[in-house]
Amino acid sequence: MSTDLSQDSSTPDPGTGTVHVKDDGTKELGVPRSRVVIASLMGTTIEFYDFYVYATAAVSVFPLIFFAAGDEGAALLASMATFGAAFVARPIGSILFGHYGDRVGRKATLIGSLLTMGIATFLIGLLPTYYQIGLWAPALLTILRFCQGLGLGGEWSGAALLATETAAKGKRAWAAMWPQLGAPIGFLLANGLFLILTLSFNHDSTNPDMDGAFLTWVWRMPFLLSLVMVAVGLYVRMRLQETPVFQRAVDNDERVKAPLGEVFRKNWKELILGTFIMLATYVLFYLMTTWILSYSISSPDASGLGVPYADFLVLQLIGILFFAAFVPVAGWLADKFGRKPTLIVITILLILFGLTFGWWLSAGSIGQGNDLNTTQMMIFLIVGMALMGLTFGPMSAVLPELFPTNTRYTGSGIAYNVSSILGAALTPFVAQWLVLNFSVAHVGYYLSFASVLTLIALIIAPETKTKSLDSASEGISTEAVSAP
């Protein structure tokens, strides 16, 4: 594990800059902590930027230009269904990249995941629309969205392992919160850019100009600009070294021939627990980012609030600052009090929060259009985003700690991304359906139900705060260090 130089009296090697302190107290040279922080944070920032650029466009742009003209609510549902294609791909990406992450190494796999998602995002910015090539447009959009999901499926677990497997003793949750910060930062960059472009080109989501500059070409800019960010992220990750925990597994001949088979055979209980521990976080995540945006800017005829896109996005960007602020708070709490006590308390708060959606968000309570009670909406977003930071912050420590070194990339990635199907892939779609057929209060009940399932998983799960990451599954088939 790594520690800052100020915490270690050993003299570091000039080429590495830090000293890793293992659980047995011995020391070894390693990569600079600042480089690990930048690489893990920048990588997830880029990945989440790409993801949010699509999510924002799926609500405000794609229903208008990638799907046949007709009922507004049906077009939005179709766009949300396409949005969910990435979540089908994410478990596949976690298996694919997890296999190479556990066999070849964390560094090379992280570079591959970054390129996969970055290139797919860039190509979305080049796609012709439905009015140019017909049904080929949504088909190609779905394929590239699937590729985005493949990349993100391998990205998160790799970044989490990069952070945790180089962390100072007793500070793993704090170290692991850095890649988690990529989510709110990526959101701010993606939606901030969309806001600037919307205002600069006078795009009105409630009365869109189909021949205007925004829907003709401006919406493509956030997708095309992602290529610049990918180039920067690639440069940073090329300068990384392998994590000391994985390197020791290589030195001890602990790598496995088939990580996927081993993790299902040896750690199936951990897979189930990890999936449901993450469930409520995912449901809240996409309710507070994608669904709330679509609900707020949709017209009252589509059971929305009819708020102009730019006006609501300002509120959402303010709220996301609380998401970012509470991620490090959660990391500190998880290191001080343990993973289970921290997350159990937060999950109980999520259950209670879900029960209040009807009061917060019903049209009769909060108003519509120009009559929207912006103070009430702002408080709702702040509360929801603060809870998001608290529940999301410790996850990049909790999930990797459930698995041994030689299947950790695969196991944590599968748990994280299978949970994305259960908790996020259908969430915007289901929430929209609940609003159309029942009420906005039922969206909150949906969150509360998911949170109850997470609470049960947390109660069953072990405390992993003091668990050593230098662990391997027993009785497994290992391979020689030189194996590909």
Short mmCIF file of C-alpha atoms in Angstrom, two decimals:
data_model
loop_
_atom_site.label_atom_id
_atom_site.label_comp_id
_atom_site.label_asym_id
_atom_site.label_seq_id
_atom_site.Cartn_x
_atom_site.Cartn_y
_atom_site.Cartn_z
CA MET A 1 0.00 0.00 0.00
CA SER A 2 1.16 3.55 -0.48
CA THR A 3 1.59 6.39 1.90
CA ASP A 4 2.62 10.03 1.55
CA LEU A 5 6.30 10.83 2.04
CA SER A 6 5.42 12.94 5.02
CA GLN A 7 4.12 9.82 6.72
CA ASP A 8 7.18 7.66 5.97
CA SER A 9 10.80 8.23 6.90
CA SER A 10 12.16 5.98 4.17
CA THR A 11 14.01 7.56 1.25
CA PRO A 12 12.00 7.14 -1.95
CA ASP A 13 13.42 6.24 -5.32
CA PRO A 14 13.52 9.36 -7.55
CA GLY A 15 11.67 7.56 -10.31
CA THR A 16 8.74 6.49 -8.15
CA GLY A 17 8.44 9.00 -5.35
CA THR A 18 6.57 6.96 -2.73
CA VAL A 19 7.03 4.07 -0.36
CA HIS A 20 4.32 1.39 -0.09
CA VAL A 21 3.71 -0.02 3.37
CA LYS A 22 2.26 -3.55 3.34
CA ASP A 23 0.03 -4.99 6.04
CA ASP A 24 3.01 -6.78 7.60
CA GLY A 25 4.84 -3.47 8.04
CA THR A 26 7.42 -4.03 5.29
CA LYS A 27 8.01 -1.32 2.73
CA GLU A 28 8.44 -1.23 -1.00
CA LEU A 29 8.88 1.48 -3.62
CA GLY A 30 5.90 2.48 -5.73
CA VAL A 31 4.24 5.06 -7.97
CA PRO A 32 3.72 8.67 -6.74
CA ARG A 33 0.43 9.06 -4.91
CA SER A 34 -0.38 12.26 -6.81
CA ARG A 35 -0.08 10.40 -10.12
CA VAL A 36 -2.45 7.69 -8.91
CA VAL A 37 -4.99 10.28 -7.77
CA ILE A 38 -4.84 12.18 -11.06
CA ALA A 39 -5.05 9.01 -13.16
CA SER A 40 -8.00 7.54 -11.27
CA LEU A 41 -9.86 10.85 -11.02
CA MET A 42 -9.25 11.97 -14.60
CA GLY A 43 -10.15 8.59 -16.04
CA THR A 44 -13.51 8.36 -14.33
CA THR A 45 -14.17 12.05 -15.03
CA ILE A 46 -13.75 11.41 -18.75
CA GLU A 47 -15.82 8.26 -18.64
CA PHE A 48 -18.67 9.89 -16.73
CA TYR A 49 -18.46 13.00 -18.92
CA ASP A 50 -19.02 10.77 -21.95
CA PHE A 51 -21.87 9.00 -20.18
CA TYR A 52 -23.59 12.21 -19.06
CA VAL A 53 -23.23 13.86 -22.45
CA TYR A 54 -25.32 11.02 -23.83
CA ALA A 55 -27.75 11.08 -20.90
CA THR A 56 -28.41 14.80 -21.36
CA ALA A 57 -28.85 14.45 -25.10
CA ALA A 58 -31.15 11.45 -24.58
CA VAL A 59 -33.57 13.74 -22.78
CA SER A 60 -33.26 17.03 -24.66
CA VAL A 61 -32.02 16.17 -28.18
CA PHE A 62 -32.37 12.56 -29.30
CA PRO A 63 -36.18 12.30 -28.95
CA LEU A 64 -36.39 15.10 -31.51
CA ILE A 65 -33.84 14.02 -34.13
CA PHE A 66 -33.29 10.26 -33.81
CA PHE A 67 -36.87 9.01 -33.47
CA ALA A 68 -39.90 9.34 -35.71
CA ALA A 69 -42.05 12.39 -35.16
CA GLY A 70 -45.18 11.70 -33.14
CA ASP A 71 -46.26 11.50 -29.52
CA GLU A 72 -43.77 13.36 -27.30
CA GLY A 73 -44.09 10.90 -24.42
CA ALA A 74 -43.53 7.90 -26.72
CA ALA A 75 -40.43 9.50 -28.26
CA LEU A 76 -39.02 10.16 -24.80
CA LEU A 77 -39.66 6.56 -23.75
CA ALA A 78 -37.92 5.32 -26.91
CA SER A 79 -34.93 7.54 -26.19
CA MET A 80 -34.78 6.25 -22.61
CA ALA A 81 -34.86 2.68 -23.88
CA THR A 82 -31.84 3.43 -26.09
CA PHE A 83 -30.18 5.04 -23.08
CA GLY A 84 -30.56 1.72 -21.27
CA ALA A 85 -28.63 -0.21 -23.96
CA ALA A 86 -25.35 0.76 -22.28
CA PHE A 87 -26.40 -0.98 -19.09
CA VAL A 88 -26.84 -4.25 -20.94
CA ALA A 89 -23.29 -3.81 -22.25
CA ARG A 90 -21.72 -2.89 -18.93
CA PRO A 91 -21.67 -6.38 -17.37
CA ILE A 92 -20.21 -7.68 -20.63
CA GLY A 93 -17.56 -4.98 -20.44
CA SER A 94 -16.81 -5.88 -16.83
CA ILE A 95 -16.27 -9.53 -17.85
CA LEU A 96 -14.13 -8.63 -20.87
CA PHE A 97 -11.96 -6.00 -19.22
CA GLY A 98 -12.04 -7.80 -15.88
CA HIS A 99 -10.51 -10.88 -17.52
CA TYR A 100 -7.54 -8.89 -18.79
CA GLY A 101 -7.38 -6.75 -15.66
CA ASP A 102 -6.88 -9.88 -13.53
CA ARG A 103 -4.57 -11.64 -16.01
CA VAL A 104 -2.54 -8.89 -17.67
CA GLY A 105 -2.77 -6.01 -15.21
CA ARG A 106 -4.71 -2.93 -14.14
CA LYS A 107 -2.78 -0.37 -16.22
CA ALA A 108 -3.17 -1.85 -19.72
CA THR A 109 -6.83 -2.67 -19.12
CA LEU A 110 -7.63 0.87 -17.97
CA ILE A 111 -6.14 2.25 -21.18
CA GLY A 112 -8.32 -0.10 -23.24
CA SER A 113 -11.53 0.86 -21.45
CA LEU A 114 -10.79 4.56 -21.88
CA LEU A 115 -10.25 4.23 -25.64
CA THR A 116 -13.36 2.08 -26.12
CA MET A 117 -15.72 4.59 -24.57
CA GLY A 118 -13.96 7.69 -25.90
CA ILE A 119 -14.03 6.59 -29.53
CA ALA A 120 -17.71 5.56 -29.29
CA THR A 121 -18.63 8.95 -27.84
CA PHE A 122 -16.75 10.79 -30.61
CA LEU A 123 -18.53 8.76 -33.31
CA ILE A 124 -21.97 9.61 -31.85
CA GLY A 125 -21.14 13.23 -32.63
CA LEU A 126 -20.77 12.28 -36.32
CA LEU A 127 -24.03 10.33 -36.71
CA PRO A 128 -26.66 11.39 -39.27
CA THR A 129 -30.18 11.85 -37.90
CA TYR A 130 -33.48 10.02 -38.45
CA TYR A 131 -34.48 12.65 -41.00
CA GLN A 132 -31.34 11.86 -43.03
CA ILE A 133 -31.10 8.05 -42.97
CA GLY A 134 -34.30 6.90 -41.30
CA LEU A 135 -34.25 3.94 -38.92
CA TRP A 136 -30.51 3.45 -39.43
CA ALA A 137 -29.99 6.50 -37.21
CA PRO A 138 -31.45 5.07 -33.96
CA ALA A 139 -29.89 1.69 -34.82
CA LEU A 140 -26.38 3.15 -35.11
CA LEU A 141 -27.00 5.27 -32.02
CA THR A 142 -27.89 2.15 -30.05
CA ILE A 143 -24.75 0.32 -31.24
CA LEU A 144 -22.47 3.18 -30.19
CA ARG A 145 -24.32 3.50 -26.90
CA PHE A 146 -23.64 -0.20 -26.38
CA CYS A 147 -19.92 0.45 -26.97
CA GLN A 148 -20.02 3.25 -24.41
CA GLY A 149 -21.36 0.72 -21.93
CA LEU A 150 -18.59 -1.75 -22.72
CA GLY A 151 -15.96 0.87 -21.92
CA LEU A 152 -17.57 2.05 -18.71
CA GLY A 153 -18.06 -1.57 -17.67
CA GLY A 154 -14.29 -1.95 -17.46
CA GLU A 155 -13.44 1.55 -16.33
CA TRP A 156 -14.92 1.87 -12.88
CA SER A 157 -13.51 -1.28 -11.31
CA GLY A 158 -10.07 -0.60 -12.77
CA ALA A 159 -9.99 2.93 -11.39
CA ALA A 160 -11.26 1.72 -8.03
CA LEU A 161 -8.52 -0.92 -7.85
CA LEU A 162 -5.89 1.59 -8.89
CA ALA A 163 -6.92 3.74 -5.92
CA THR A 164 -7.46 1.04 -3.30
CA GLU A 165 -4.46 -1.13 -4.16
CA THR A 166 -2.10 1.82 -3.68
CA ALA A 167 -3.80 3.28 -0.58
CA ALA A 168 -2.17 4.08 2.76
CA LYS A 169 -3.03 1.67 5.57
CA GLY A 170 -6.31 2.64 7.25
CA LYS A 171 -7.18 5.15 4.51
CA ARG A 172 -8.54 2.96 1.74
CA ALA A 173 -12.01 4.54 1.69
CA TRP A 174 -10.46 8.00 1.53
CA ALA A 175 -8.16 6.93 -1.32
CA ALA A 176 -11.04 5.20 -3.09
CA MET A 177 -13.23 8.29 -3.07
CA TRP A 178 -11.05 9.98 -5.74
CA PRO A 179 -12.40 7.95 -8.68
CA GLN A 180 -15.90 8.48 -7.25
CA LEU A 181 -15.42 12.23 -7.62
CA GLY A 182 -15.24 11.66 -11.37
CA ALA A 183 -19.02 11.22 -11.42
CA PRO A 184 -20.01 14.72 -10.21
CA ILE A 185 -17.11 16.39 -12.01
CA GLY A 186 -18.02 14.65 -15.27
CA PHE A 187 -21.63 15.70 -14.74
CA LEU A 188 -20.61 19.32 -14.22
CA LEU A 189 -18.45 19.35 -17.34
CA ALA A 190 -21.02 17.65 -19.58
CA ASN A 191 -24.09 19.53 -18.44
CA GLY A 192 -22.24 22.80 -17.95
CA LEU A 193 -21.14 22.64 -21.58
CA PHE A 194 -24.67 21.81 -22.71
CA LEU A 195 -25.97 24.76 -20.69
CA ILE A 196 -23.46 27.16 -22.24
CA LEU A 197 -24.34 25.96 -25.74
CA THR A 198 -28.08 26.11 -25.04
CA LEU A 199 -27.86 29.71 -23.86
CA SER A 200 -25.40 30.75 -26.57
CA PHE A 201 -27.60 29.48 -29.39
CA ASN A 202 -30.99 30.34 -27.81
CA HIS A 203 -32.29 26.78 -27.74
CA ASP A 204 -35.68 26.44 -26.01
CA SER A 205 -36.46 22.84 -25.07
CA THR A 206 -40.15 23.65 -24.52
CA ASN A 207 -40.45 25.07 -28.06
CA PRO A 208 -37.54 23.61 -30.06
CA ASP A 209 -36.56 25.00 -33.45
CA MET A 210 -35.96 21.89 -35.55
CA ASP A 211 -34.06 23.92 -38.16
CA GLY A 212 -32.08 25.96 -35.64
CA ALA A 213 -28.33 25.70 -35.13
CA PHE A 214 -28.57 23.78 -31.84
CA LEU A 215 -30.49 20.79 -33.21
CA THR A 216 -28.68 20.95 -36.55
CA TRP A 217 -25.05 20.82 -35.41
CA VAL A 218 -24.32 22.43 -32.03
CA TRP A 219 -25.45 19.37 -30.01
CA ARG A 220 -22.58 17.44 -31.62
CA MET A 221 -19.85 19.58 -30.05
CA PRO A 222 -19.80 17.95 -26.56
CA PHE A 223 -19.42 14.54 -28.19
CA LEU A 224 -16.64 15.63 -30.54
CA LEU A 225 -14.73 17.50 -27.84
CA SER A 226 -14.53 14.33 -25.76
CA LEU A 227 -11.69 13.18 -28.02
CA VAL A 228 -9.46 15.92 -26.57
CA MET A 229 -10.17 14.71 -23.04
CA VAL A 230 -9.45 11.12 -24.05
CA ALA A 231 -6.04 12.15 -25.40
CA VAL A 232 -5.18 13.80 -22.08
CA GLY A 233 -6.41 10.81 -20.09
CA LEU A 234 -4.43 8.44 -22.28
CA TYR A 235 -1.25 10.42 -21.64
CA VAL A 236 -1.77 10.28 -17.87
CA ARG A 237 -2.49 6.56 -17.80
CA MET A 238 0.47 5.68 -20.02
CA ARG A 239 2.72 7.04 -17.26
CA LEU A 240 1.31 4.74 -14.58
CA GLN A 241 2.98 1.69 -13.09
CA GLU A 242 1.22 -1.52 -12.07
CA THR A 243 -0.34 -1.53 -8.60
CA PRO A 244 1.87 -3.16 -5.92
CA VAL A 245 -0.92 -5.51 -4.82
CA PHE A 246 -1.34 -6.94 -8.32
CA GLN A 247 2.43 -7.07 -8.84
CA ARG A 248 2.82 -9.16 -5.69
CA ALA A 249 0.11 -11.51 -6.99
CA VAL A 250 2.14 -11.88 -10.20
CA ASP A 251 5.37 -12.46 -8.26
CA ASN A 252 3.65 -15.14 -6.16
CA ASP A 253 2.14 -16.90 -9.21
CA GLU A 254 -1.38 -16.19 -7.97
CA ARG A 255 -3.02 -15.14 -11.24
CA VAL A 256 -5.84 -17.41 -12.38
CA LYS A 257 -6.43 -18.89 -15.81
CA ALA A 258 -10.14 -18.06 -15.90
CA PRO A 259 -11.08 -15.18 -13.55
CA LEU A 260 -14.74 -15.32 -14.56
CA GLY A 261 -15.09 -19.00 -13.72
CA GLU A 262 -13.20 -18.63 -10.46
CA VAL A 263 -15.22 -15.68 -9.23
CA PHE A 264 -18.51 -17.48 -9.89
CA ARG A 265 -17.22 -20.66 -8.30
CA LYS A 266 -15.53 -19.14 -5.24
CA ASN A 267 -17.18 -15.76 -4.72
CA TRP A 268 -20.78 -16.04 -5.89
CA LYS A 269 -22.05 -14.88 -2.49
CA GLU A 270 -19.90 -11.76 -2.71
CA LEU A 271 -21.22 -11.10 -6.22
CA ILE A 272 -24.80 -11.17 -4.96
CA LEU A 273 -24.03 -9.02 -1.92
CA GLY A 274 -22.05 -6.49 -3.96
CA THR A 275 -24.82 -6.22 -6.54
CA PHE A 276 -27.49 -5.42 -3.96
CA ILE A 277 -25.22 -3.19 -1.86
CA MET A 278 -24.91 -0.98 -4.95
CA LEU A 279 -28.59 -1.19 -5.96
CA ALA A 280 -30.02 1.81 -4.09
CA THR A 281 -27.08 3.98 -5.11
CA TYR A 282 -27.79 3.32 -8.77
CA VAL A 283 -31.51 3.96 -8.47
CA LEU A 284 -30.90 7.27 -6.69
CA PHE A 285 -28.14 8.19 -9.13
CA TYR A 286 -30.32 8.03 -12.22
CA LEU A 287 -33.41 9.45 -10.56
CA MET A 288 -31.43 12.53 -9.51
CA THR A 289 -29.65 12.99 -12.85
CA THR A 290 -31.51 11.63 -15.88
CA TRP A 291 -35.10 11.13 -14.76
CA ILE A 292 -35.52 14.35 -12.80
CA LEU A 293 -34.28 16.29 -15.83
CA SER A 294 -36.77 14.62 -18.17
CA TYR A 295 -39.62 14.99 -15.66
CA SER A 296 -38.88 18.66 -15.11
CA ILE A 297 -38.46 19.77 -18.73
CA SER A 298 -41.24 17.62 -20.25
CA SER A 299 -44.46 19.47 -21.01
CA PRO A 300 -47.48 19.11 -18.69
CA ASP A 301 -49.15 17.17 -21.53
CA ALA A 302 -46.45 14.50 -21.05
CA SER A 303 -46.99 14.58 -17.24
CA GLY A 304 -43.94 16.82 -16.73
CA LEU A 305 -43.41 20.18 -15.07
CA GLY A 306 -42.75 22.21 -18.23
CA VAL A 307 -39.63 23.95 -16.92
CA PRO A 308 -37.27 25.40 -19.58
CA TYR A 309 -34.20 23.19 -20.00
CA ALA A 310 -31.66 25.93 -19.25
CA ASP A 311 -33.50 27.07 -16.13
CA PHE A 312 -33.65 23.59 -14.64
CA LEU A 313 -30.09 22.70 -15.58
CA VAL A 314 -28.82 25.65 -13.52
CA LEU A 315 -30.60 24.20 -10.48
CA GLN A 316 -29.23 20.75 -11.21
CA LEU A 317 -25.66 22.01 -11.58
CA ILE A 318 -25.92 23.72 -8.19
CA GLY A 319 -27.25 20.51 -6.67
CA ILE A 320 -24.41 18.44 -8.12
CA LEU A 321 -21.93 20.51 -6.11
CA PHE A 322 -23.39 18.89 -2.99
CA PHE A 323 -22.89 15.49 -4.60
CA ALA A 324 -19.19 16.30 -5.02
CA ALA A 325 -18.88 17.81 -1.53
CA PHE A 326 -20.27 14.73 0.26
CA VAL A 327 -18.17 12.11 -1.57
CA PRO A 328 -15.04 12.87 0.54
CA VAL A 329 -17.23 13.11 3.66
CA ALA A 330 -18.40 9.57 2.98
CA GLY A 331 -14.82 8.35 2.47
CA TRP A 332 -13.79 9.83 5.81
CA LEU A 333 -16.81 8.35 7.61
CA ALA A 334 -16.22 4.89 6.12
CA ASP A 335 -12.60 4.88 7.31
CA LYS A 336 -13.47 6.16 10.77
CA PHE A 337 -16.62 4.16 11.59
CA GLY A 338 -16.44 1.29 9.11
CA ARG A 339 -18.20 0.53 5.84
CA LYS A 340 -21.30 -1.17 7.25
CA PRO A 341 -22.35 1.33 9.94
CA THR A 342 -21.85 4.25 7.58
CA LEU A 343 -23.81 2.77 4.69
CA ILE A 344 -26.60 1.36 6.88
CA VAL A 345 -27.39 4.81 8.28
CA ILE A 346 -27.24 6.39 4.82
CA THR A 347 -29.50 3.71 3.33
CA ILE A 348 -32.13 4.26 6.03
CA LEU A 349 -32.08 7.95 5.08
CA LEU A 350 -32.63 6.95 1.44
CA ILE A 351 -35.72 4.95 2.41
CA LEU A 352 -37.16 7.97 4.18
CA PHE A 353 -36.24 10.30 1.31
CA GLY A 354 -38.07 8.09 -1.18
CA LEU A 355 -41.26 8.27 0.88
CA THR A 356 -41.34 12.07 0.46
CA PHE A 357 -41.27 12.32 -3.36
CA GLY A 358 -45.00 13.01 -3.62
CA TRP A 359 -44.70 16.01 -1.32
CA TRP A 360 -41.59 17.36 -3.03
CA LEU A 361 -42.43 16.90 -6.70
CA SER A 362 -46.15 16.65 -7.43
CA ALA A 363 -47.36 19.38 -9.75
CA GLY A 364 -49.92 20.51 -7.18
CA SER A 365 -47.19 20.99 -4.58
CA ILE A 366 -44.28 22.39 -6.57
CA GLY A 367 -46.06 24.07 -9.48
CA GLN A 368 -45.38 23.96 -13.21
CA GLY A 369 -43.62 26.10 -15.81
CA ASN A 370 -43.11 29.68 -14.70
CA ASP A 371 -45.02 28.93 -11.49
CA LEU A 372 -42.48 26.33 -10.33
CA ASN A 373 -41.42 26.73 -6.71
CA THR A 374 -37.68 26.92 -7.46
CA THR A 375 -36.75 27.00 -3.77
CA GLN A 376 -38.56 23.73 -3.13
CA MET A 377 -36.96 22.12 -6.20
CA MET A 378 -33.52 23.40 -5.17
CA ILE A 379 -33.85 21.93 -1.66
CA PHE A 380 -35.01 18.61 -3.12
CA LEU A 381 -31.99 18.49 -5.43
CA ILE A 382 -29.59 19.42 -2.62
CA VAL A 383 -30.94 16.73 -0.30
CA GLY A 384 -30.92 14.08 -3.02
CA MET A 385 -27.46 14.96 -4.30
CA ALA A 386 -25.98 15.09 -0.78
CA LEU A 387 -27.36 11.59 -0.13
CA MET A 388 -25.94 10.55 -3.50
CA GLY A 389 -22.46 11.63 -2.45
CA LEU A 390 -22.77 9.82 0.88
CA THR A 391 -23.90 6.51 -0.60
CA PHE A 392 -21.64 6.61 -3.67
CA GLY A 393 -18.42 7.70 -1.94
CA PRO A 394 -17.47 4.42 -0.17
CA MET A 395 -18.48 2.05 -2.98
CA SER A 396 -15.08 1.95 -4.70
CA ALA A 397 -13.64 0.63 -1.42
CA VAL A 398 -16.50 -1.66 -0.40
CA LEU A 399 -16.89 -3.66 -3.61
CA PRO A 400 -13.17 -4.36 -4.28
CA GLU A 401 -12.68 -5.35 -0.62
CA LEU A 402 -15.20 -8.17 -1.06
CA PHE A 403 -12.96 -10.05 -3.53
CA PRO A 404 -9.46 -11.60 -3.55
CA THR A 405 -6.66 -10.01 -5.61
CA ASN A 406 -6.67 -12.52 -8.46
CA THR A 407 -10.38 -12.05 -9.27
CA ARG A 408 -10.91 -8.57 -7.82
CA TYR A 409 -11.16 -6.70 -11.13
CA THR A 410 -13.67 -9.20 -12.50
CA GLY A 411 -15.69 -9.62 -9.30
CA SER A 412 -16.05 -5.96 -8.36
CA GLY A 413 -16.77 -5.03 -11.97
CA ILE A 414 -19.51 -7.64 -12.38
CA ALA A 415 -21.19 -6.69 -9.09
CA TYR A 416 -21.05 -2.99 -9.95
CA ASN A 417 -22.38 -3.43 -13.47
CA VAL A 418 -25.01 -6.11 -12.88
CA SER A 419 -26.35 -3.70 -10.29
CA SER A 420 -26.45 -1.12 -13.07
CA ILE A 421 -28.98 -3.27 -14.92
CA LEU A 422 -31.16 -3.80 -11.86
CA GLY A 423 -30.82 -0.30 -10.47
CA ALA A 424 -30.15 2.03 -13.37
CA ALA A 425 -30.83 0.60 -16.84
CA LEU A 426 -34.58 0.65 -16.37
CA THR A 427 -34.83 3.39 -13.75
CA PRO A 428 -35.48 6.38 -16.07
CA PHE A 429 -37.90 4.26 -18.12
CA VAL A 430 -39.73 2.80 -15.11
CA ALA A 431 -39.89 6.19 -13.39
CA GLN A 432 -41.37 7.79 -16.52
CA TRP A 433 -43.90 4.95 -16.75
CA LEU A 434 -44.86 5.34 -13.08
CA VAL A 435 -45.46 9.06 -13.55
CA LEU A 436 -47.57 8.49 -16.66
CA ASN A 437 -49.68 5.72 -15.10
CA PHE A 438 -49.71 6.51 -11.37
CA SER A 439 -48.00 9.52 -9.77
CA VAL A 440 -44.61 10.98 -9.00
CA ALA A 441 -44.96 9.66 -5.44
CA HIS A 442 -44.62 6.12 -6.81
CA VAL A 443 -41.19 7.00 -8.17
CA GLY A 444 -40.15 7.63 -4.58
CA TYR A 445 -41.66 4.32 -3.47
CA TYR A 446 -39.52 2.67 -6.14
CA LEU A 447 -36.41 4.23 -4.55
CA SER A 448 -37.49 3.16 -1.06
CA PHE A 449 -38.06 -0.44 -2.18
CA ALA A 450 -34.59 -0.60 -3.76
CA SER A 451 -33.11 0.88 -0.58
CA VAL A 452 -34.74 -1.81 1.56
CA LEU A 453 -33.06 -4.47 -0.58
CA THR A 454 -29.72 -2.68 -0.17
CA LEU A 455 -30.22 -2.45 3.59
CA ILE A 456 -30.75 -6.23 3.81
CA ALA A 457 -27.55 -6.85 1.82
CA LEU A 458 -25.57 -4.50 4.06
CA ILE A 459 -26.78 -6.25 7.20
CA ILE A 460 -25.68 -9.63 5.80
CA ALA A 461 -22.35 -8.42 4.37
CA PRO A 462 -19.11 -8.57 6.40
CA GLU A 463 -17.22 -5.49 7.56
CA THR A 464 -14.18 -5.09 5.28
CA LYS A 465 -12.49 -2.03 6.76
CA THR A 466 -9.48 -3.96 8.08
CA LYS A 467 -9.37 -6.71 5.44
CA SER A 468 -6.00 -7.17 3.70
CA LEU A 469 -6.06 -6.69 -0.08
CA ASP A 470 -3.12 -9.11 -0.40
CA SER A 471 -5.36 -12.16 -0.60
CA ALA A 472 -5.94 -14.92 -3.13
CA SER A 473 -8.67 -17.50 -3.48
CA GLU A 474 -7.71 -20.84 -2.03
CA GLY A 475 -7.74 -24.04 -4.05
CA ILE A 476 -7.69 -22.30 -7.41
CA SER A 477 -5.85 -23.04 -10.61
CA THR A 478 -3.03 -20.52 -11.04
CA GLU A 479 -0.78 -19.84 -13.99
CA ALA A 480 2.86 -19.00 -14.50
CA VAL A 481 3.92 -15.36 -14.34
CA SER A 482 4.93 -15.42 -17.97
CA ALA A 483 1.53 -16.55 -19.22
CA PRO A 484 -0.24 -14.08 -21.54
#
